[in-house]
Tab-separated table of C-alpha atoms in Angstrom:
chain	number	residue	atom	x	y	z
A	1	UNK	CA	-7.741	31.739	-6.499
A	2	UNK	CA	-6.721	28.497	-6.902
A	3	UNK	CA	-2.908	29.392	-5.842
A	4	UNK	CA	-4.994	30.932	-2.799
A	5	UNK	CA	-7.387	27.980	-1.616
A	6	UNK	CA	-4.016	25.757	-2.247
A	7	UNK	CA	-1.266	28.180	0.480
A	8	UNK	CA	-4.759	28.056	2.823
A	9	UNK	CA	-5.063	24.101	2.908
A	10	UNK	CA	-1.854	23.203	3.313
A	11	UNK	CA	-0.963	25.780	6.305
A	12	UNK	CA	-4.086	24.605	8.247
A	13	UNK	CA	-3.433	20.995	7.434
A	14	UNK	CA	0.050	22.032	9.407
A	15	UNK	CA	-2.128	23.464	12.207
A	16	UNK	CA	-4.278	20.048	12.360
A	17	UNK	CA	-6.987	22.626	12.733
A	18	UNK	CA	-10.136	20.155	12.046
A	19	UNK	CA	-12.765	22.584	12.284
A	20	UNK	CA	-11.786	25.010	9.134
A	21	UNK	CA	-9.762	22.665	7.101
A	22	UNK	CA	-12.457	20.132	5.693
A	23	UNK	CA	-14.340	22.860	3.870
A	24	UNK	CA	-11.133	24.602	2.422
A	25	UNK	CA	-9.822	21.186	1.427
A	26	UNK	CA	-13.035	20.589	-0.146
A	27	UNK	CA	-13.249	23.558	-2.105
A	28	UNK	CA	-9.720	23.173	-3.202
A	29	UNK	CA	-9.840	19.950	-4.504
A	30	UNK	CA	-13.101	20.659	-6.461
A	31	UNK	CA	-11.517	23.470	-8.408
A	32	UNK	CA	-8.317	21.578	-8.528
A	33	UNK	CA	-9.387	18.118	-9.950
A	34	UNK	CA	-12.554	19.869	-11.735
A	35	UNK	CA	-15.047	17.267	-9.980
A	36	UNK	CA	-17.160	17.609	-6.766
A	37	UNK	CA	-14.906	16.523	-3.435
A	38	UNK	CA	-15.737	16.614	0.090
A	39	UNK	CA	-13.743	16.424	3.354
A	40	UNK	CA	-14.444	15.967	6.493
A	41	UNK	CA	-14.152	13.840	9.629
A	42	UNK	CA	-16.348	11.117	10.764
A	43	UNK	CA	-17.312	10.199	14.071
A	44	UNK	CA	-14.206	7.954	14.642
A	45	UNK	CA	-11.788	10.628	13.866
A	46	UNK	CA	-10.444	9.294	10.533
A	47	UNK	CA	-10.884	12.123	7.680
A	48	UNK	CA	-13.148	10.824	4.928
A	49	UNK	CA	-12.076	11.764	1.205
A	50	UNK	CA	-15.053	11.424	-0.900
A	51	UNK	CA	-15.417	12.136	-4.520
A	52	UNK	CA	-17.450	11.481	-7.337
A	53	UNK	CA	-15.116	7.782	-8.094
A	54	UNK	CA	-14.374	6.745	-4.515
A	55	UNK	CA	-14.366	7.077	-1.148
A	56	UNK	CA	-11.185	6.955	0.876
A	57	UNK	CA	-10.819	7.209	4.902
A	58	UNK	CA	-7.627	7.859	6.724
A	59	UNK	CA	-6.211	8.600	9.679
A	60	UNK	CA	-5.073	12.239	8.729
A	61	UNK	CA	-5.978	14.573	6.374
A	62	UNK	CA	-4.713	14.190	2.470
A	63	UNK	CA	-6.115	13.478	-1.151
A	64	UNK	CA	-6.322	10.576	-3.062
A	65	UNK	CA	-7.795	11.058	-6.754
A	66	UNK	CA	-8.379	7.752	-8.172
A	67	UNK	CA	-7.484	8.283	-11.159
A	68	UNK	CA	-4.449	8.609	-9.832
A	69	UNK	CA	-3.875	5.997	-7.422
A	70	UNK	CA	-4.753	3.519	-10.549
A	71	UNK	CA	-2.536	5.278	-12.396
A	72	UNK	CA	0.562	4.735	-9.827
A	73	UNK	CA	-0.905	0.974	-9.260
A	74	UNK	CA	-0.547	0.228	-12.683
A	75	UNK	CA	2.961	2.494	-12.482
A	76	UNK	CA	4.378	0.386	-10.054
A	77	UNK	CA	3.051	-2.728	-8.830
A	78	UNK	CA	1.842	-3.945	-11.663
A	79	UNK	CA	4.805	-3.369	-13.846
A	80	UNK	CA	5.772	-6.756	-14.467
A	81	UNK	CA	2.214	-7.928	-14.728
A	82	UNK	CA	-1.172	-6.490	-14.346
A	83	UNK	CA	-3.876	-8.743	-12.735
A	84	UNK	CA	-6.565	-9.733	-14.980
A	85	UNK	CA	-10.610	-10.856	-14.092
A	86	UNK	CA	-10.602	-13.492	-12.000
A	87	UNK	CA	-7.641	-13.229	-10.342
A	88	UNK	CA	-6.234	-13.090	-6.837
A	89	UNK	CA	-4.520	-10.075	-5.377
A	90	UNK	CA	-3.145	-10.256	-1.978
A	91	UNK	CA	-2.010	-6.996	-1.195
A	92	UNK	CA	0.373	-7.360	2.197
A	93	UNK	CA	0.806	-3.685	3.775
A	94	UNK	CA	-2.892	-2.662	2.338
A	95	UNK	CA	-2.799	0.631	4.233
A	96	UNK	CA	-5.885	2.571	4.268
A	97	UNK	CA	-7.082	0.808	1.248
A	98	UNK	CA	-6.600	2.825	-1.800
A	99	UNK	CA	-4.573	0.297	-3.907
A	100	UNK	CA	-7.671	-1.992	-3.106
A	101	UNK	CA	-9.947	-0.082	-4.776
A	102	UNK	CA	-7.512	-0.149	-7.786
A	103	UNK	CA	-7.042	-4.146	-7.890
A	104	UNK	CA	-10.760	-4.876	-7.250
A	105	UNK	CA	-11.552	-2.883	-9.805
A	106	UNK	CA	-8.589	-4.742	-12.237
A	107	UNK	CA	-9.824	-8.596	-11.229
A	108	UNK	CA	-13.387	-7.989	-11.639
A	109	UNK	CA	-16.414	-9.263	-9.485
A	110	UNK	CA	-15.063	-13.038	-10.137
A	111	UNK	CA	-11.771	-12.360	-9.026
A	112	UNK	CA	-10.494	-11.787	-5.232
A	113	UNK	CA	-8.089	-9.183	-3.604
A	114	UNK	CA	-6.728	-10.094	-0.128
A	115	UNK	CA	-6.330	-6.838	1.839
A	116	UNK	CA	-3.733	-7.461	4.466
A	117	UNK	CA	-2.560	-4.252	7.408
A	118	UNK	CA	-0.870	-5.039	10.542
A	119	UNK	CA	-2.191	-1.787	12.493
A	120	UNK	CA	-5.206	-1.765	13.691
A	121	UNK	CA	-5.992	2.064	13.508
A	122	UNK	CA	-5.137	2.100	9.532
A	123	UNK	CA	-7.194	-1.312	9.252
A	124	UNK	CA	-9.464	0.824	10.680
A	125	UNK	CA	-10.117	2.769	8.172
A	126	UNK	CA	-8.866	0.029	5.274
A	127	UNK	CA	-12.394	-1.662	6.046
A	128	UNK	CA	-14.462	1.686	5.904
A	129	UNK	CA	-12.790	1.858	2.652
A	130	UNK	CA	-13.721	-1.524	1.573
A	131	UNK	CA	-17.105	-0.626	2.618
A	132	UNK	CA	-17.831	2.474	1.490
A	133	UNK	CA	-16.789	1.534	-2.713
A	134	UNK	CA	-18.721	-1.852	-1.664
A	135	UNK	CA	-15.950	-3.566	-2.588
A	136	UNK	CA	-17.345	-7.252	-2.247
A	137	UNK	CA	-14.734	-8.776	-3.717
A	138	UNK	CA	-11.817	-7.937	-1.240
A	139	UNK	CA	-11.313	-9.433	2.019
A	140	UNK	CA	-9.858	-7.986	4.621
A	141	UNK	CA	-7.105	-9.156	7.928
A	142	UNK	CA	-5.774	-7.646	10.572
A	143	UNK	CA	-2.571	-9.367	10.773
A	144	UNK	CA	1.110	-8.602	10.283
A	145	UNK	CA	3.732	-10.702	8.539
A	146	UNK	CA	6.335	-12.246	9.678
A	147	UNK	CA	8.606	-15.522	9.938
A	148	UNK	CA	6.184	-17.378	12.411
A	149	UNK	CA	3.039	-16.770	14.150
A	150	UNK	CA	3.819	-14.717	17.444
A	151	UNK	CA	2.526	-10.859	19.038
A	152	UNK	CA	4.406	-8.258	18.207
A	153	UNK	CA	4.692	-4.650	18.155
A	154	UNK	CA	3.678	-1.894	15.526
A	155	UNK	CA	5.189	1.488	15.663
A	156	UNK	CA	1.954	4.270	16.294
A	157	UNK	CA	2.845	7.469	14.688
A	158	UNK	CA	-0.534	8.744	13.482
A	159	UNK	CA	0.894	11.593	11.544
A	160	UNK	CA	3.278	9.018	9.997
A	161	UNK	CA	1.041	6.078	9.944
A	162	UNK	CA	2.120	4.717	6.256
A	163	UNK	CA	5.539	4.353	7.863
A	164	UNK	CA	4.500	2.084	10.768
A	165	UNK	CA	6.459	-0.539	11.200
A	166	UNK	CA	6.747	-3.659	13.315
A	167	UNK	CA	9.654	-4.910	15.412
A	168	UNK	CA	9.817	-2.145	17.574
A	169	UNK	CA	9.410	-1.521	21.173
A	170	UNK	CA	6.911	0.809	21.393
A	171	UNK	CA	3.721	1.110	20.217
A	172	UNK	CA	0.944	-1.338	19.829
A	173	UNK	CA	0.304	-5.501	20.129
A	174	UNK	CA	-0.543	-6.967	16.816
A	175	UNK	CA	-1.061	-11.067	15.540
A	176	UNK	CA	1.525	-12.167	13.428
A	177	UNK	CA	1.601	-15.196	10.666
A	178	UNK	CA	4.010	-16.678	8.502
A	179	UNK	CA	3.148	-16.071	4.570
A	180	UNK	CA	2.713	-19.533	4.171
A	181	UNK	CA	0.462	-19.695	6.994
A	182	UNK	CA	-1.514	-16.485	5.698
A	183	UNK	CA	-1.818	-18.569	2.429
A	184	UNK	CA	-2.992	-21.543	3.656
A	185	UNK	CA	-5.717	-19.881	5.728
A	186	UNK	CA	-7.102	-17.682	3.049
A	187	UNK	CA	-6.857	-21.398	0.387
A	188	UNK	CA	-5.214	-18.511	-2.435
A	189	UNK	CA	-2.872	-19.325	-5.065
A	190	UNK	CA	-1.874	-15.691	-5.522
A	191	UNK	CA	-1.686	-14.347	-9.327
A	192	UNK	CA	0.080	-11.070	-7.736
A	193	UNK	CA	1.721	-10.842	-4.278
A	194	UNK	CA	2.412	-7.037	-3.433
A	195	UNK	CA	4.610	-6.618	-0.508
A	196	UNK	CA	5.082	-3.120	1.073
A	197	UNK	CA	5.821	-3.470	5.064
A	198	UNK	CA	8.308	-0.754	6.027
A	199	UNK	CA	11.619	-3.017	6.566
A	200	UNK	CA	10.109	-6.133	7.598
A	201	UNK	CA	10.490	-7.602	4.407
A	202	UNK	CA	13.538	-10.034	6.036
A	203	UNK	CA	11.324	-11.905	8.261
A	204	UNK	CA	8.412	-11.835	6.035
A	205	UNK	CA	10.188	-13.609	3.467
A	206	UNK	CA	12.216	-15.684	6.472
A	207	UNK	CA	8.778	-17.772	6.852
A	208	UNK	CA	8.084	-18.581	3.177
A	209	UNK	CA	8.568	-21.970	1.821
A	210	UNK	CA	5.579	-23.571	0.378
A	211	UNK	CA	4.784	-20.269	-1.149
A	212	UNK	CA	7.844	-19.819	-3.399
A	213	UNK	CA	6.044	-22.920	-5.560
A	214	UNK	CA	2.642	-21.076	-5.405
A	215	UNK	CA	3.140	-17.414	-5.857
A	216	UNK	CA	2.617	-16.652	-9.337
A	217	UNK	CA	4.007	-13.159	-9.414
A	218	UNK	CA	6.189	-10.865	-6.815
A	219	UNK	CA	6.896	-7.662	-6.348
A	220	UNK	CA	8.297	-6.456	-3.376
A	221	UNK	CA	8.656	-2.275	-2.018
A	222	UNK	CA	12.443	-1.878	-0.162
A	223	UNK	CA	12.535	0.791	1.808
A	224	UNK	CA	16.538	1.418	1.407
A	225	UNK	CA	16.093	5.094	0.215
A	226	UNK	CA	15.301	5.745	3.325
A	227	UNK	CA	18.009	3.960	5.620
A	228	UNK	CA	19.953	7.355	6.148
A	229	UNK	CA	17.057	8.919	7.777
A	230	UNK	CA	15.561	5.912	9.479
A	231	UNK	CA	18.166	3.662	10.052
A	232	UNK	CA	20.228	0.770	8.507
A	233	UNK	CA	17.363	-2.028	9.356
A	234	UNK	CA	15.638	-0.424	6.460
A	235	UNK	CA	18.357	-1.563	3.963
A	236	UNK	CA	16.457	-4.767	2.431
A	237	UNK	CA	16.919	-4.734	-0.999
A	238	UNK	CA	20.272	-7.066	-1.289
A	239	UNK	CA	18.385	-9.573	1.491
A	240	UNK	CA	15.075	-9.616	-0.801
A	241	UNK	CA	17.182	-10.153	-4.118
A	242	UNK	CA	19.220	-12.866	-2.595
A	243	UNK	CA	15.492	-14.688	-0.982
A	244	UNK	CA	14.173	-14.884	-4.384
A	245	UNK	CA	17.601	-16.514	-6.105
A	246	UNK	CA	17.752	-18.944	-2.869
A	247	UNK	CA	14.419	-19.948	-4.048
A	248	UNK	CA	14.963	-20.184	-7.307
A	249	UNK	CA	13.371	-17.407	-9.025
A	250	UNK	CA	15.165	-14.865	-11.085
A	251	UNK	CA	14.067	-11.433	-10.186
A	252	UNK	CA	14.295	-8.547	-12.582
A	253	UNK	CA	17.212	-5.880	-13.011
A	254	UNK	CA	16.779	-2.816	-10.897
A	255	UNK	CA	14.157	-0.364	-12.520
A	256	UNK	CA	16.103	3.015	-13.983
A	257	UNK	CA	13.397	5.328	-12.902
A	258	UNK	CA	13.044	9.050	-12.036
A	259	UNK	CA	11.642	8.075	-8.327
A	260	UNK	CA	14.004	7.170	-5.522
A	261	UNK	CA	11.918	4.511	-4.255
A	262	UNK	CA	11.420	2.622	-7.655
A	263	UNK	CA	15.094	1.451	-8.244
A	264	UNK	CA	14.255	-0.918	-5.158
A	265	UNK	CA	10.911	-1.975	-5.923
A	266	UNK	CA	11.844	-6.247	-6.444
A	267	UNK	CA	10.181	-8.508	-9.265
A	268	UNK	CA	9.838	-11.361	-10.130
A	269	UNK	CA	7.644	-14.690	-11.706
A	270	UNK	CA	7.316	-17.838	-9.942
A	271	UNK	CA	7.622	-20.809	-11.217
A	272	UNK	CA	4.839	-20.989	-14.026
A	273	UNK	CA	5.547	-17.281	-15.582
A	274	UNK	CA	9.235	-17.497	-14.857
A	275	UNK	CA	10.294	-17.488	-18.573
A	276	UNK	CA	7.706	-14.976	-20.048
A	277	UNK	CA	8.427	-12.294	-17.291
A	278	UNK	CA	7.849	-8.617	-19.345
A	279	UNK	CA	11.200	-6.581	-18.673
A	280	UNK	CA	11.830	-2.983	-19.216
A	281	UNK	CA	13.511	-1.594	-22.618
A	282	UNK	CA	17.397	-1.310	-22.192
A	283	UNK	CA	19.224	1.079	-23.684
């Protein structure tokens, strides 16, 4: 049955066909994670995930467990350090929110999470997030991040709309800022600083300067597993590395992981956790 519901969901997801999938996708994921779920589409568009731990909106169909998503969180971004209560998270390339949810709940009501996405469509639906868990402790802008404040474009791919991008030609207007500007606006002295921006990771780092002293802890998502399919722009990894030792920081050796992303997920302490950074077991 299960093997059934599973074939069914996924070839009407294909379809996009609204109308039978929500109830099949609920059904599903009830039997599947063995706790209630319902899907379905709100008056907006967006498709609202909502189980019995949290309530996720995006702008396409798909599943988000939380156990899960805390579980990758603490996987991946927090590897070299996990935020405590009373920290500050700012989390550039929030997305539709789910990695909010995690941090908020990691830093506690007296700690902050800054919820940064560039397009407004995914913000969208990043703020019903927000809203929805009552997340009172995160803030969220819609801004992208770059080496200066200017207007540029976001790619729109709504099927695709994790892999949006800015600095292209088509698509929509969004507000940039420098880092340092986004720092200074939002008065944060990050304890994390979670970067994942689809390539733009050059001119994001391009505008930091007073925020290589006030960062506490990096870590930064490349995107060069994917430069075959999407192009060479996407190959960041050896730029990012070589930002952090211009500035003086030391970021970790490459992650030996099963994933193909994680090898160019970038690390690395600021100035006041340089020495104590955790590192991986070699061998």
């Amino acid at each position: 049955m299960k093997r059934f519901l599973r074939r069914l969901a996924f070839a009407l997801e294909k379809r996009r066909s609204a109308f039978l999938l929500w109830p099949i996708l609920s059904i599903y994921r009830t039997i599947d994670r063995h706790e209630f779920n319902l899907s379905y589409r709100d008056r907006d568009g967006d498709w609202v995930d909502r189980s019995t731990d949290a309530v996720f909106f995006s702008p396409i169909a798909g599943s988000l467990s939380l156990e899960a998503v805390e579980r990758n969180v603490r996987e991946f971004w927090c590897y070299a350090y996990s935020p405590k209560p009373g920290d500050t998270v700012v989390d550039i390339g929030a997305g539709i929110g789910n990695e909010a949810v995690a941090f908020s709940r990691m830093v506690g009501p007296s700690g902050r999470v800054i919820a940064v996405e560039a397009h407004p469509r995914t913000f969208r639906c990043l703020k019903k997030t927000i809203s929805m868990n009552r997340l009172t402790n995160v803030i969220a802008l819609n801004v992208a991040i770059s080496d200066r404040r200017e207007t540029l474009m976001i790619a729109d791919d709504e099927v695709h709309h994790i892999g949006n991008r800015i600095g292209v030609r088509d698509g929509v207007t969004v507000q940039a800022l420098s880092l340092d500007d986004l720092l200074d606006e939002i008065a944060a002295v990050p304890d994390l600083l979670k970067m994942n921006i689809e390539g733009a990771e050059r001119p994001a780092l391009m505008g930091v300067e007073r925020g290589w002293r006030t960062v506490r802890n990096w870590v930064v998502s490349c995107h060069d597993f994917i430069a075959a399919e999407v192009g060479p722009e996407m190959r960041t990894h050896a730029d990012v590395i070589r930002s952090f030792e211009e500035a003086g920081l030391k970021p970790l050796e490459p992650r030996r992981h099963w994933g193909v992303a994680v090898p160019y997920y970038v690390y690395a302490a600021g100035p006041a956790r340089a020495p104590g950074i955790q590192q991986e077991p070699r061998g």
